Coordinates of C-alpha atoms and ligand atoms in Angstrom, one line a residue:
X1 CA 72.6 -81.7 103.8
X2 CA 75.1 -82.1 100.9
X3 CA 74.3 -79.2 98.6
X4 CA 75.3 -78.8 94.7
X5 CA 78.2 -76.5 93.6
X6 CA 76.7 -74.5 90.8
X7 CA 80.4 -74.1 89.0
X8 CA 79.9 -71.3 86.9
X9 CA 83.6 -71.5 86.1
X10 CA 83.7 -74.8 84.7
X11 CA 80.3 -74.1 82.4
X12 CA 81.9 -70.8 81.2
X13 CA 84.9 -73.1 80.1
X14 CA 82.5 -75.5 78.5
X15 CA 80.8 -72.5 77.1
X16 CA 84.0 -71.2 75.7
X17 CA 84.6 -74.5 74.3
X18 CA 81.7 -74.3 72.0
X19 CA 82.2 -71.0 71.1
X20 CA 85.4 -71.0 70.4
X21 CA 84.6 -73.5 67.3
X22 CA 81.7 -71.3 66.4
X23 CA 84.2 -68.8 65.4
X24 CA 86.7 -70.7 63.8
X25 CA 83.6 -71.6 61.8
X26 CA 82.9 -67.9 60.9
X27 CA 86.3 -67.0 60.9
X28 CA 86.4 -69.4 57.8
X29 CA 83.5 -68.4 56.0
X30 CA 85.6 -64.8 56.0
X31 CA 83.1 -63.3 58.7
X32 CA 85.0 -62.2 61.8
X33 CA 82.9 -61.3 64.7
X34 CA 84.1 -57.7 67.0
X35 CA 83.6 -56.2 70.1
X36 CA 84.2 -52.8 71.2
X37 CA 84.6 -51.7 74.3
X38 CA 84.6 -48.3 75.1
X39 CA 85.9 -47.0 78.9
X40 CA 85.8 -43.3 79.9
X41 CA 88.5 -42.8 82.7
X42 CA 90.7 -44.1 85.2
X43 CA 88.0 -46.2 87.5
X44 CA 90.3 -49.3 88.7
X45 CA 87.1 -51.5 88.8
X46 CA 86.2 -50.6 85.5
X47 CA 89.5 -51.4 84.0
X48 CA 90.1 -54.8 85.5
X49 CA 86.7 -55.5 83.9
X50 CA 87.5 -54.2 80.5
X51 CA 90.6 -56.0 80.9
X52 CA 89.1 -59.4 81.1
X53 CA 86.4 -58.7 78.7
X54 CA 89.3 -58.1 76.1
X55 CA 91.1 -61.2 77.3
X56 CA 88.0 -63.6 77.0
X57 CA 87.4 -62.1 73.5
X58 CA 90.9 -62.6 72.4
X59 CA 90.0 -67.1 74.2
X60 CA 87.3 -67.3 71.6
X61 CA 88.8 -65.7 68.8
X62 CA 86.6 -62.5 68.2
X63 CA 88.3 -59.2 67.7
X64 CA 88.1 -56.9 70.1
X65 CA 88.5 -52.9 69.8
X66 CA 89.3 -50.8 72.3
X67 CA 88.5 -47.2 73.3
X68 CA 90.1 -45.9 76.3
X69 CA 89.0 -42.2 76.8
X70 CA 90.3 -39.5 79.4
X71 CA 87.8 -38.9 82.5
X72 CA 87.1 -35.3 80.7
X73 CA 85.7 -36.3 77.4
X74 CA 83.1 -34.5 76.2
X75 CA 79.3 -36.3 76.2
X76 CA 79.3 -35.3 72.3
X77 CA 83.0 -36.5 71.9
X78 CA 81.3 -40.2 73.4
X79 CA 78.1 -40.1 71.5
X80 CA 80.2 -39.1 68.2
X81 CA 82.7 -42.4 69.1
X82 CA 79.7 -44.3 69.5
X83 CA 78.1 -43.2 65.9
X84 CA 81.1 -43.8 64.2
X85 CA 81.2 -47.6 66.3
X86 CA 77.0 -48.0 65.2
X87 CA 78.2 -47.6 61.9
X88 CA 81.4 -49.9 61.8
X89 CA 80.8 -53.2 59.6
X90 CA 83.9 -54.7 61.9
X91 CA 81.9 -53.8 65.1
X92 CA 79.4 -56.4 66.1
X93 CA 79.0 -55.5 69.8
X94 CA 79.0 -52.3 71.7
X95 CA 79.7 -52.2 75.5
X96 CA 80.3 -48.8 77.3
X97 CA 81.6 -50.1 80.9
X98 CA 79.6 -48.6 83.3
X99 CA 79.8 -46.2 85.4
X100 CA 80.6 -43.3 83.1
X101 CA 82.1 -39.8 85.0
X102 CA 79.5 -38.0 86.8
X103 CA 79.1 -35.6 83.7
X104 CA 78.2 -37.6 81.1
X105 CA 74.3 -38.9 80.8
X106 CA 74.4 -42.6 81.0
X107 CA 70.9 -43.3 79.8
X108 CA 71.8 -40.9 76.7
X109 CA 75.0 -42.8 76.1
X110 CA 73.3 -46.1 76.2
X111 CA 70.2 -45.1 74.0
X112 CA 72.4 -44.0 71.4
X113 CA 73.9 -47.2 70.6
X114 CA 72.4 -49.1 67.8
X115 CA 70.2 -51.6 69.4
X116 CA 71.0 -54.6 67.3
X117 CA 74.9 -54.0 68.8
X118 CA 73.5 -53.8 72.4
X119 CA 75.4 -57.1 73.5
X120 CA 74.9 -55.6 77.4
X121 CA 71.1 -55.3 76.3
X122 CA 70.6 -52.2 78.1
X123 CA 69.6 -49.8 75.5
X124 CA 65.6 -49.5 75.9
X125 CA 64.6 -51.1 72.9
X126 CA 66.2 -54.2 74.5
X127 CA 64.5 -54.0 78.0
X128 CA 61.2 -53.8 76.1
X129 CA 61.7 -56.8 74.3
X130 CA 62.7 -58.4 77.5
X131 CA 59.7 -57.5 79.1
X132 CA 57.5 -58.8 76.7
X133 CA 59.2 -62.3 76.4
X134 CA 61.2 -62.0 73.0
X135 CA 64.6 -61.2 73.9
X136 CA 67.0 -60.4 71.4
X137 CA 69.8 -60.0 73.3
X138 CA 69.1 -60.7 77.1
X139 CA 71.4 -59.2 80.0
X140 CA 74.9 -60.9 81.0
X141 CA 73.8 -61.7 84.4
X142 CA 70.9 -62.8 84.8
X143 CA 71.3 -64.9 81.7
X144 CA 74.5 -65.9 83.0
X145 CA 72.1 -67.6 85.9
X146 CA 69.6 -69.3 83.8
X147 CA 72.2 -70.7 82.1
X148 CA 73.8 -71.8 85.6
X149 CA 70.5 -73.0 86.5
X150 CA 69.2 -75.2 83.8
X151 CA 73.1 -76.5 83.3
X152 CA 72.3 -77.9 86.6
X153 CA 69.3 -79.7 85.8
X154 CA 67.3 -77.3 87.8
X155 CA 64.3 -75.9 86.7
X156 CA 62.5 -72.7 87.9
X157 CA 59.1 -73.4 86.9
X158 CA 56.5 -73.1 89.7
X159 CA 58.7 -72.6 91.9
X160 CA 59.2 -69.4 94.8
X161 CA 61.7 -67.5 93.2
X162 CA 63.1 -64.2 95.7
X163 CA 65.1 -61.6 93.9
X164 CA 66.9 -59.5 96.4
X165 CA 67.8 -56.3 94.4
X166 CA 66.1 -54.3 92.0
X167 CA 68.9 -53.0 89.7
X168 CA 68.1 -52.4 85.7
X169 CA 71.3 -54.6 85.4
X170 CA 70.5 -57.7 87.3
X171 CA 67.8 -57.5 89.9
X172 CA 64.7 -56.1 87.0
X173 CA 65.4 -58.5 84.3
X174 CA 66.4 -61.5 86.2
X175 CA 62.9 -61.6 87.6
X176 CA 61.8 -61.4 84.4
X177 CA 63.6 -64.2 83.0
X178 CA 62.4 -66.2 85.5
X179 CA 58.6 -65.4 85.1
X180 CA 59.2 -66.4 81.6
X181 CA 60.3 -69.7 82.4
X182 CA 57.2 -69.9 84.8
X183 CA 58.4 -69.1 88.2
X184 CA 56.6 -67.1 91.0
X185 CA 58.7 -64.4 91.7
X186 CA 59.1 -61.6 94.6
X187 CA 61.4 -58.3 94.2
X188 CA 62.6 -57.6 97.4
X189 CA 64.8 -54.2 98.1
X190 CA 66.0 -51.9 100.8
X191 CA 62.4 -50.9 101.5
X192 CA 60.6 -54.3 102.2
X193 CA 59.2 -55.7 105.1
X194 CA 60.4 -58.9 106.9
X195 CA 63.1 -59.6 104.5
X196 CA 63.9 -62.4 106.0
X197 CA 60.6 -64.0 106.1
X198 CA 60.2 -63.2 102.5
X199 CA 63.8 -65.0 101.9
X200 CA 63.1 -67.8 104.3
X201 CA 59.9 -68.6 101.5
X202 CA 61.9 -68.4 98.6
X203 CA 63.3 -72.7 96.7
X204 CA 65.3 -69.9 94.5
X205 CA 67.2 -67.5 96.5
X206 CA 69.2 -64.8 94.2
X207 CA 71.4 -62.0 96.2
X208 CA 72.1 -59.5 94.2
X209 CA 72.3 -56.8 97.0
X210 CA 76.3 -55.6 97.0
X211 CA 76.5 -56.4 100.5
X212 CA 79.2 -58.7 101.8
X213 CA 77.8 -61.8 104.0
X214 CA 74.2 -59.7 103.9
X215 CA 72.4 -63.2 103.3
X216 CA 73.3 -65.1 106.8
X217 CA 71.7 -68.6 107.4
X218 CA 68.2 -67.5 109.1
X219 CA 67.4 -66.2 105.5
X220 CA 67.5 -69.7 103.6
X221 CA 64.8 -72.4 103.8
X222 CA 66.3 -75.9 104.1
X223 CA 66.9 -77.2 100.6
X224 CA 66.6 -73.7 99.1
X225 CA 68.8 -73.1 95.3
X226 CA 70.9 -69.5 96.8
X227 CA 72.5 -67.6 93.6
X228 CA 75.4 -64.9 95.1
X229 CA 75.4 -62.6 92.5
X230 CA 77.3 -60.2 94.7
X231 CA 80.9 -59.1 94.2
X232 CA 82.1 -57.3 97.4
X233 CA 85.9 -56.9 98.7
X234 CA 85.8 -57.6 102.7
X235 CA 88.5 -55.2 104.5
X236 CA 91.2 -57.8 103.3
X237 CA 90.8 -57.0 99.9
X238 CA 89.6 -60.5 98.9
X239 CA 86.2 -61.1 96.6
X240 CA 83.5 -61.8 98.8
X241 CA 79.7 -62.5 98.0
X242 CA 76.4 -60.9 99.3
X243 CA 75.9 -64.5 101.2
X244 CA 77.6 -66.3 104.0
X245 CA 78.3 -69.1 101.8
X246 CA 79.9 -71.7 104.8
X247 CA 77.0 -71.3 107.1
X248 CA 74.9 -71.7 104.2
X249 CA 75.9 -74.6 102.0
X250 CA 74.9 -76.8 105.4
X251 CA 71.0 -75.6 104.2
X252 CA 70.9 -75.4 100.5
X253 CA 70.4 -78.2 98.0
X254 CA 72.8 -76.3 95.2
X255 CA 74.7 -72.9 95.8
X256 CA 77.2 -70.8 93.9
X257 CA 80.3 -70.1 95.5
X258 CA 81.7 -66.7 94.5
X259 CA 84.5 -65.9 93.0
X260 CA 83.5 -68.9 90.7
X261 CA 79.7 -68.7 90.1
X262 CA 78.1 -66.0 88.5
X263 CA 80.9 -63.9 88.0
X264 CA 82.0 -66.2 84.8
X265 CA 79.2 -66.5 83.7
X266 CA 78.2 -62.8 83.0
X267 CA 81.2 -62.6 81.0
X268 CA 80.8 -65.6 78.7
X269 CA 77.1 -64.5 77.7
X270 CA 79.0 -61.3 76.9
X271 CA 80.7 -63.4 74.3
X272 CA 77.6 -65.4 73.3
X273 CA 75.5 -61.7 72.4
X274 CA 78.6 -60.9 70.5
X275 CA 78.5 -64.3 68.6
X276 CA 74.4 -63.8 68.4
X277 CA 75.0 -60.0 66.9
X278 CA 77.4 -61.2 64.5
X279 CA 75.2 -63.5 62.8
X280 CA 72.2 -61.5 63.1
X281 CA 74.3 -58.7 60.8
X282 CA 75.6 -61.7 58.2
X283 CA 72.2 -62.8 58.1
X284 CA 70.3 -59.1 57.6
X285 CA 73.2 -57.4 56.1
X286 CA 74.5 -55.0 58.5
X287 CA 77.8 -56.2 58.5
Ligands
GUN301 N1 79.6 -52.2 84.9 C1 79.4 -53.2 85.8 N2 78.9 -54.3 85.1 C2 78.7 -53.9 83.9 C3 78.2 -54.6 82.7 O1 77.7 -55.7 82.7 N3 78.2 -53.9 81.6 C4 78.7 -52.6 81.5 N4 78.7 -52.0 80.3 N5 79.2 -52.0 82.5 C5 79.2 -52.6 83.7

């Protein structure tokens, strides 16, 4: 079967594109949209991620703000940064990059930032309004893959949709996304029963798991859509996904490959929230 390569690289370019003139747009009218990202410690991960975040900010012309603190810093020391950040007109977005050291309360952290700068749309107030179909800012990721999906011409409604992974970050809200838009949906996590018969039922299969090559073959239905969301490094070092993507593009009607798929994606709806903030603030007055 010849399968579609859902090429989240090359919409996150087109998407970049666009967004990129949005800006220049704003930029004229005086109104100069900011992110800030704030990273606590020396987590390699975490820095190669902020790293990126800065340098797709700096593609599309918003300003971003960095705020590199030691591993030690003080929970009040954060939330203080993060007051001062709530209150910034220059500050559109706030991101803390997650995972914060042990001592520090992550829920805390998040629910302290002003919801209407929650571009990760973690904070609670933004999970709510995700659940009850009115997002104001939904998350990177599984936006990210809506955005993938409906590029492609693909559309979710009434179909079988398996979520493998039940994260707050990904697994949660990209079910809900999909109910939205009409699908069935299944959660699936380490605790279910027949996974793979619950896969093998699934014409929308999304691994989001953080297991390389967990997803093998005998998981996909012929003519299945399978979304790697996963981001593992095999023993080589090299970015692998949660599925065995050459066994299984010989099943699937469409497929992302990762690096390449998702991964892009999450970080130009990153830049799209940030966009979205900024005019929400010129248009109420925040900013
Ligand atoms: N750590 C891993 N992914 C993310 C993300 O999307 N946002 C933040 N803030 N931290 C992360």
């Amino acid at each position: 079967m010849s399968y579609k390569l859902l090429d989240g690289k090359d919409l996150a370019a087109r998407m970049k594109k666009d967004m990129l003139k949005e800006v220049e747009e704003l930029t004229k009218a005086g109104i100069f949209p900011g992110l800030a990202v704030v990273i606590v410690g020396n987590d390699p991960a975490s820095r190669i991620y902020v790293n990126s975040k800065k340098r797709d900010c700096e593609e599309v012309g918003i300003k971003s703000f960095e705020y590199s603190l030691p591993e030690q810093t003080s929970e009040e020391e954060l939330l203080g940064l993060i007051d001062a950040l709530n209150q910034d007109p220059a500050v559109d977005g706030i991101l803390v990059q997650l995972p914060l050291p042990k001592h520090l309360d992550e829920a805390k952290v998040i629910r302290r930032i002003n919801s209407e700068k929650d571009v990760d749309a973690f904070h609670p107030y933004n999970v709510g309004e995700l659940m009850i179909g009115r997002p104001v800012f939904a998350p990177c990721t599984p936006a990210g893959v809506m955005e993938l999906i409906k590029d492609a011409g693909l559309d979710v409604a009434g179909k079988n949709c398996v979520v493998v992974g039940r994260s707050n970050i990904v697994g949660k809200p990209m079910a809900m996304l999909m109910l939205h838009d009409n699908a069935t949906v299944t959660i699936c996590h380490s605790k279910t029963k027949d996974l793979k018969a619950v896969c093998k039922e699934a014409d929308i299969l999304i691994a989001a798991i953080g297991r390389a090559n967990y997803i093998t073959a005998d998981y996909v239905k012929e003519g299945a859509i399978v979304i790697d969301v996963g981001m593992n490094r095999n023993s080589e070092g090299k970015v692998t996904g949660d599925v065995d993507f050459p066994a299984i593009c010989e099943k699937a009607s469409a497929i992302t490959p990762v690096p390449g798929g998702v991964g892009p994606m999450t970080r130009a709806m990153l830049l799209k929230n940030t966009i979205k903030a900024c005019n929400m603030h010129k248009n109420y007055g925040l900013s």
